Amino acid sequence: PMPSLAVTINAASCSQTDVETAITASVNGDTVAIPAGSCTWTTVVTVAKAITVQGVSCTLNGSGIPTSCGTIITRGGADDGHHLLDVDLVAGLTTRVAHMDFRNSTNTYANNIQVTGWQTTAEPDNRRIRIDHCRFYRLVGVGIHAFKGVYGVINHNYWDVQSTGVYYYIPADYDFINKAWNAATNWGTDKFLFIEDNQIEDNVGSVHRAFTDGYGGSRFVARYNNIADAYWEFHGTESGWRGTHATEVYKNTMTGIDAGSQIIIVRSGP
């Protein structure tokens, strides 16, 4: 038989129901295209396939950062901590979220995009995430929550941060955490979550806000980002568990509010 070919499935609108219908109809390798519009999602939308979920192409500046996007998704509904997107990665494949503007209504706290890597084992494989050319506008709560050993890349996004931008941790389970710490650091390989070529700003605060955080064996690389009034951070054992395992932070452009504001807080490492 001929192998199946990836197709583009056009959601009828940006409404939660229409997007979920398109995701249900998709298979690994497909693209779910969300048209322009401004919609509120009141409960979590789950992506458990290796597909691309993307809005209409955002307008980009000369650095490839989106200055405006035609597909705007606002988190609404009950203030119960639900996410906008739950992304469960698929072994051996890449899932992508792109060209969307994520916003908050009146919810007080939630992880806006939660990405789950390992499922039943603490041994990571080659499942990957890519989140690119999105806008995260003054979200209350974590912008991207990387859970259970997520590898991949978060690139060319814009954050107006009101809380943590990317939070990366292994679950609060010593079996997972100890195996993560026993693994080699693998410097210079793809065994990291890469956060690169993003623009990060805090336009509402009077102090710097944490753009990253992590613990429990997490590992990330932060490079080539343009950062204003925010800082890099990762936890150690004061989190109640083991700290972040390995990080590389280099070649970022950082500007701050005043001399008393931190730009990086290191509390763990190999």
Coordinates of N, CA, C and O in Angstrom, one line a residue, residues 97-217:
V97 N 3.5 23.9 17.9 CA 2.5 24.9 18.1 C 3.1 26.2 17.6 O 4.2 26.6 18.0
A98 N 2.3 26.9 16.7 CA 2.9 28.0 16.0 C 1.9 29.1 15.6 O 0.7 28.8 15.4
H99 N 2.4 30.3 15.5 CA 1.7 31.5 14.9 C 0.3 31.7 15.6 O -0.8 31.8 15.0
M100 N 0.3 31.8 17.0 CA -0.9 32.1 17.7 C -0.6 33.1 18.8 O 0.6 33.3 19.3
D101 N -1.6 33.8 19.2 CA -1.5 34.9 20.3 C -2.3 34.4 21.5 O -3.5 34.2 21.4
F102 N -1.6 34.1 22.6 CA -2.3 33.5 23.8 C -2.4 34.7 24.8 O -1.5 35.3 25.2
R103 N -3.7 34.8 25.4 CA -4.0 35.8 26.3 C -4.8 35.3 27.5 O -5.3 34.1 27.5
N104 N -4.9 36.1 28.5 CA -5.6 35.7 29.7 C -6.8 36.6 29.9 O -6.8 37.8 29.6
S105 N -7.9 36.1 30.5 CA -9.0 36.9 30.8 C -9.0 37.3 32.3 O -8.2 38.1 32.7
T106 N -9.8 36.6 33.1 CA -9.8 36.9 34.5 C -9.3 35.8 35.4 O -9.4 35.9 36.6
N107 N -8.8 34.7 34.8 CA -8.3 33.6 35.6 C -7.0 34.1 36.4 O -6.3 34.9 35.9
T108 N -6.9 33.5 37.6 CA -5.8 34.0 38.5 C -4.5 33.2 38.3 O -3.4 33.8 38.4
Y109 N -4.6 31.9 37.9 CA -3.3 31.2 37.8 C -3.6 29.9 37.0 O -4.6 29.2 37.3
A110 N -2.7 29.6 36.1 CA -2.7 28.3 35.4 C -1.5 28.2 34.5 O -0.8 29.1 34.2
N111 N -1.2 26.9 34.1 CA -0.2 26.7 33.1 C -0.9 26.8 31.7 O -1.8 26.1 31.5
N112 N -0.5 27.8 30.9 CA -1.2 28.0 29.7 C -1.0 27.0 28.7 O -1.9 26.5 28.0
I113 N 0.3 26.6 28.4 CA 0.5 25.4 27.6 C 1.3 24.4 28.4 O 2.4 24.8 28.9
Q114 N 0.8 23.2 28.6 CA 1.5 22.2 29.4 C 2.0 21.2 28.4 O 1.2 20.6 27.6
V115 N 3.3 20.9 28.3 CA 3.9 19.9 27.5 C 4.4 18.8 28.3 O 5.2 19.0 29.2
T116 N 4.0 17.6 28.0 CA 4.4 16.4 28.8 C 5.3 15.5 27.9 O 4.9 15.1 26.8
G117 N 6.5 15.2 28.4 CA 7.4 14.4 27.6 C 7.3 12.9 27.9 O 6.5 12.2 27.4
W118 N 8.1 12.4 28.9 CA 8.1 11.0 29.2 C 6.7 10.6 29.7 O 6.0 11.3 30.4
Q119 N 6.3 9.4 29.4 CA 5.0 8.9 29.8 C 5.1 7.9 30.9 O 4.6 8.1 32.0
T120 N 5.7 6.8 30.7 CA 5.7 5.7 31.6 C 7.2 5.3 32.1 O 7.3 4.4 32.8
T121 N 8.1 6.1 31.6 CA 9.5 5.8 32.0 C 10.3 7.0 32.2 O 10.0 8.1 31.7
A122 N 11.3 7.0 33.0 CA 12.2 8.1 33.2 C 13.4 8.1 32.2 O 14.3 8.9 32.4
E123 N 13.3 7.3 31.2 CA 14.4 7.3 30.2 C 13.9 8.1 29.0 O 13.0 7.6 28.3
P124 N 14.4 9.3 28.7 CA 13.9 10.1 27.6 C 14.2 9.4 26.2 O 15.2 8.7 26.1
D125 N 13.3 9.7 25.3 CA 13.6 9.2 23.9 C 13.7 10.4 23.0 O 14.0 11.5 23.4
N126 N 13.4 10.2 21.8 CA 13.5 11.3 20.8 C 12.2 12.0 20.5 O 12.0 12.6 19.4
R127 N 11.2 12.0 21.4 CA 10.0 12.8 21.2 C 10.4 14.3 21.4 O 11.2 14.6 22.3
R128 N 9.8 15.2 20.6 CA 10.2 16.6 20.7 C 9.0 17.5 20.6 O 8.0 17.2 20.1
I129 N 9.2 18.8 21.1 CA 8.3 19.8 21.0 C 8.9 21.0 20.3 O 10.2 21.3 20.4
R130 N 8.2 21.7 19.4 CA 8.6 23.0 18.9 C 7.4 24.0 19.1 O 6.3 23.7 18.7
I131 N 7.7 25.1 19.8 CA 6.7 26.2 19.9 C 7.4 27.5 19.4 O 8.4 27.9 19.9
D132 N 6.8 28.0 18.3 CA 7.5 29.1 17.6 C 6.5 30.1 17.1 O 5.4 29.8 16.8
H133 N 7.0 31.4 17.0 CA 6.3 32.5 16.4 C 4.9 32.7 17.0 O 3.9 32.9 16.4
C134 N 4.9 32.6 18.4 CA 3.7 32.9 19.2 C 3.9 34.1 20.0 O 5.0 34.5 20.3
R135 N 2.8 34.7 20.5 CA 2.8 35.8 21.4 C 2.1 35.3 22.7 O 1.0 34.7 22.7
F136 N 2.8 35.6 23.8 CA 2.3 35.3 25.2 C 2.1 36.6 25.9 O 3.1 37.2 26.3
Y137 N 0.8 37.1 25.9 CA 0.6 38.4 26.3 C 0.0 38.5 27.8 O -1.1 38.2 28.0
R138 N 0.9 38.9 28.7 CA 0.5 39.1 30.1 C -0.4 38.0 30.7 O -1.4 38.2 31.3
L139 N 0.1 36.8 30.4 CA -0.6 35.6 31.0 C -0.4 35.5 32.5 O 0.7 35.8 33.0
V140 N -1.4 35.2 33.2 CA -1.3 35.0 34.7 C -1.0 33.5 34.8 O -1.8 32.6 34.5
G141 N 0.2 33.2 35.3 CA 0.6 31.8 35.4 C 1.7 31.5 34.5 O 2.2 32.4 33.8
V142 N 2.1 30.3 34.4 CA 3.2 29.9 33.6 C 2.8 29.9 32.1 O 1.8 29.3 31.7
G143 N 3.7 30.5 31.2 CA 3.4 30.5 29.8 C 3.5 29.1 29.2 O 2.6 28.6 28.6
I144 N 4.7 28.5 29.4 CA 4.9 27.1 28.9 C 5.4 26.3 30.1 O 6.4 26.6 30.6
H145 N 4.7 25.2 30.4 CA 5.1 24.3 31.5 C 5.6 23.0 30.9 O 4.8 22.3 30.3
A146 N 6.9 22.8 30.9 CA 7.5 21.6 30.4 C 7.6 20.6 31.5 O 8.3 20.8 32.5
F147 N 7.0 19.4 31.3 CA 6.8 18.5 32.4 C 7.3 17.1 32.0 O 7.0 16.7 30.9
K148 N 8.0 16.5 32.8 CA 8.5 15.1 32.6 C 9.5 15.0 31.4 O 9.4 14.3 30.5
G149 N 10.6 15.8 31.5 CA 11.7 15.6 30.6 C 11.4 16.0 29.2 O 11.4 15.1 28.3
V150 N 11.1 17.2 28.9 CA 10.8 17.7 27.6 C 12.0 18.2 26.8 O 12.7 19.1 27.3
Y151 N 12.3 17.7 25.6 CA 13.3 18.2 24.8 C 12.7 18.8 23.5 O 11.6 18.5 23.1
G152 N 13.4 19.8 23.0 CA 12.9 20.4 21.8 C 13.4 21.9 21.7 O 14.4 22.2 22.3
V153 N 12.6 22.7 21.1 CA 13.0 24.1 21.0 C 11.8 25.0 21.1 O 10.7 24.7 20.6
I154 N 12.0 26.2 21.8 CA 11.0 27.2 21.9 C 11.7 28.5 21.3 O 12.6 29.0 21.9
N155 N 11.3 28.9 20.1 CA 12.0 29.9 19.4 C 11.1 31.0 18.7 O 10.0 30.7 18.4
H156 N 11.7 32.2 18.7 CA 11.1 33.3 17.9 C 9.7 33.6 18.4 O 8.7 33.8 17.7
N157 N 9.5 33.6 19.8 CA 8.2 34.0 20.4 C 8.4 35.3 21.1 O 9.5 35.8 21.4
Y158 N 7.3 36.0 21.4 CA 7.3 37.2 22.1 C 6.5 37.0 23.5 O 5.4 36.5 23.5
W159 N 7.2 37.4 24.5 CA 6.5 37.4 25.9 C 6.4 38.8 26.4 O 7.4 39.5 26.5
D160 N 5.2 39.2 26.9 CA 5.1 40.3 27.8 C 4.7 39.6 29.1 O 3.6 39.2 29.4
V161 N 5.8 39.4 29.9 CA 5.6 38.4 31.1 C 4.9 39.1 32.3 O 5.2 40.3 32.6
Q162 N 4.0 38.4 32.9 CA 3.4 38.8 34.1 C 3.7 37.8 35.2 O 3.5 38.0 36.4
S163 N 4.1 36.6 34.7 CA 4.6 35.5 35.6 C 5.6 34.7 34.9 O 6.2 35.2 33.9
T164 N 6.0 33.5 35.4 CA 7.1 32.8 34.8 C 6.8 32.4 33.3 O 5.7 32.0 33.0
G165 N 7.8 32.6 32.5 CA 7.6 32.3 31.0 C 7.7 30.8 30.7 O 6.7 30.2 30.1
V166 N 8.8 30.1 31.2 CA 8.9 28.7 30.9 C 9.3 28.0 32.2 O 10.3 28.4 32.8
Y167 N 8.5 27.1 32.7 CA 8.8 26.3 33.9 C 9.0 24.9 33.5 O 8.2 24.2 32.9
Y168 N 10.2 24.3 33.9 CA 10.6 23.0 33.5 C 10.9 22.2 34.7 O 11.8 22.5 35.5
Y169 N 10.1 21.1 34.9 CA 10.5 20.2 36.0 C 10.1 18.7 35.7 O 9.2 18.5 35.0
I170 N 10.8 17.8 36.4 CA 10.5 16.4 36.4 C 9.4 16.2 37.5 O 9.5 17.0 38.5
P171 N 8.5 15.3 37.4 CA 7.5 15.2 38.4 C 8.1 14.9 39.8 O 9.2 14.4 40.0
A172 N 7.3 15.3 40.8 CA 7.8 15.2 42.2 C 7.8 13.7 42.6 O 7.0 13.2 43.4
D173 N 8.7 13.0 42.0 CA 8.8 11.5 42.2 C 10.3 11.2 42.2 O 10.9 11.4 41.1
Y174 N 10.9 10.7 43.3 CA 12.3 10.5 43.3 C 12.8 9.5 42.3 O 13.9 9.5 41.8
D175 N 11.9 8.5 41.9 CA 12.3 7.6 40.9 C 12.7 8.3 39.6 O 13.7 8.0 38.9
F176 N 11.8 9.2 39.2 CA 12.1 10.0 38.0 C 13.3 10.9 38.2 O 14.2 11.0 37.3
I177 N 13.3 11.6 39.3 CA 14.3 12.6 39.5 C 15.7 12.0 39.6 O 16.7 12.5 39.0
N178 N 15.8 10.9 40.3 CA 17.1 10.3 40.5 C 17.7 9.8 39.2 O 18.9 9.9 38.9
K179 N 16.8 9.2 38.3 CA 17.3 8.7 37.0 C 17.7 9.9 36.2 O 18.7 9.8 35.4
A180 N 17.0 11.0 36.3 CA 17.4 12.2 35.5 C 18.7 12.7 35.9 O 19.6 13.1 35.1
W181 N 19.0 12.7 37.2 CA 20.3 13.1 37.7 C 21.4 12.1 37.4 O 22.6 12.5 37.3
N182 N 21.1 10.9 37.4 CA 22.1 9.9 37.1 C 22.5 9.9 35.6 O 23.6 9.4 35.2
A183 N 21.7 10.5 34.7 CA 22.0 10.5 33.3 C 23.2 11.5 33.1 O 23.4 12.4 33.9
A184 N 23.9 11.3 32.0 CA 25.0 12.2 31.7 C 24.5 13.6 31.4 O 23.4 13.7 30.9
T185 N 25.3 14.6 31.6 CA 24.9 15.9 31.3 C 24.7 16.2 29.8 O 23.9 16.9 29.4
N186 N 25.5 15.5 29.0 CA 25.4 15.5 27.5 C 25.5 16.9 27.0 O 24.7 17.4 26.1
W187 N 26.5 17.7 27.5 CA 26.7 19.0 27.0 C 26.9 19.0 25.4 O 27.5 18.1 24.9
G188 N 26.4 20.0 24.8 CA 26.6 20.1 23.3 C 25.7 19.2 22.5 O 25.9 19.1 21.3
T189 N 24.7 18.5 23.1 CA 23.9 17.6 22.3 C 22.4 18.2 22.3 O 22.2 19.3 22.8
D190 N 21.5 17.4 21.7 CA 20.1 17.9 21.6 C 19.3 17.4 22.8 O 18.1 17.6 22.8
K191 N 20.0 16.9 23.9 CA 19.2 16.4 25.0 C 18.9 17.5 26.0 O 19.1 17.4 27.2
F192 N 18.3 18.6 25.5 CA 18.0 19.8 26.3 C 16.7 20.4 25.7 O 16.3 20.1 24.5
L193 N 16.0 21.2 26.4 CA 15.0 22.1 25.9 C 15.7 23.4 25.6 O 16.2 24.1 26.4
F194 N 15.7 23.8 24.3 CA 16.4 25.0 23.8 C 15.4 26.2 23.8 O 14.3 26.1 23.2
I195 N 15.8 27.2 24.4 CA 14.9 28.5 24.5 C 15.8 29.5 23.8 O 16.8 30.0 24.4
E196 N 15.4 29.9 22.6 CA 16.4 30.7 21.8 C 15.6 31.7 20.8 O 14.5 31.4 20.4
D197 N 16.3 32.8 20.6 CA 15.8 33.8 19.6 C 14.4 34.3 20.0 O 13.6 34.7 19.1
N198 N 14.1 34.5 21.3 CA 12.9 35.0 21.7 C 13.1 36.5 22.2 O 14.2 36.9 22.5
Q199 N 12.0 37.2 22.3 CA 12.0 38.5 22.9 C 11.1 38.5 24.1 O 9.9 38.1 24.1
I200 N 11.7 38.9 25.2 CA 11.0 38.8 26.5 C 11.0 40.2 27.2 O 12.1 40.8 27.3
E201 N 9.8 40.6 27.6 CA 9.7 41.9 28.2 C 8.8 41.9 29.4 O 7.9 41.0 29.4
D202 N 9.0 42.7 30.4 CA 8.0 42.9 31.5 C 7.6 44.4 31.4 O 8.3 45.2 31.9
N203 N 6.4 44.6 30.9 CA 6.0 46.0 30.7 C 5.1 46.5 31.8 O 4.5 47.6 31.7
V204 N 4.8 45.7 32.8 CA 3.9 46.1 33.9 C 4.5 46.1 35.2 O 4.0 46.7 36.2
G205 N 5.7 45.5 35.4 CA 6.2 45.3 36.8 C 7.3 46.4 37.1 O 7.8 47.1 36.2
S206 N 7.6 46.5 38.4 CA 8.6 47.5 38.9 C 9.9 46.7 39.3 O 10.8 47.3 39.7
V207 N 9.8 45.4 39.2 CA 11.0 44.6 39.4 C 11.1 43.5 38.4 O 10.2 43.3 37.6
H208 N 12.3 42.9 38.3 CA 12.4 41.8 37.3 C 11.6 40.6 37.7 O 11.4 40.3 38.8
R209 N 11.1 39.9 36.6 CA 10.3 38.7 36.9 C 11.1 37.5 36.3 O 11.8 37.6 35.3
A210 N 10.9 36.3 36.9 CA 11.6 35.1 36.4 C 11.0 34.7 35.0 O 9.8 34.4 34.9
F211 N 11.9 34.6 34.0 CA 11.4 34.1 32.7 C 11.4 32.6 32.7 O 10.6 31.9 32.1
T212 N 12.5 32.0 33.3 CA 12.5 30.5 33.4 C 12.6 30.1 34.9 O 13.0 30.9 35.8
D213 N 12.2 28.9 35.2 CA 12.4 28.2 36.5 C 12.4 26.7 36.2 O 11.9 26.3 35.2
G214 N 12.9 26.0 37.2 CA 12.9 24.6 37.0 C 13.5 23.9 38.2 O 14.2 24.5 39.0
Y215 N 13.3 22.6 38.3 CA 13.9 21.7 39.4 C 13.7 20.3 39.0 O 13.2 20.0 37.9
G216 N 14.1 19.4 39.9 CA 13.8 18.0 39.7 C 14.5 17.3 38.5 O 14.0 16.4 37.9
G217 N 15.8 17.8 38.2 CA 16.5 17.1 37.1 C 16.3 17.8 35.7 O 16.6 17.2 34.7

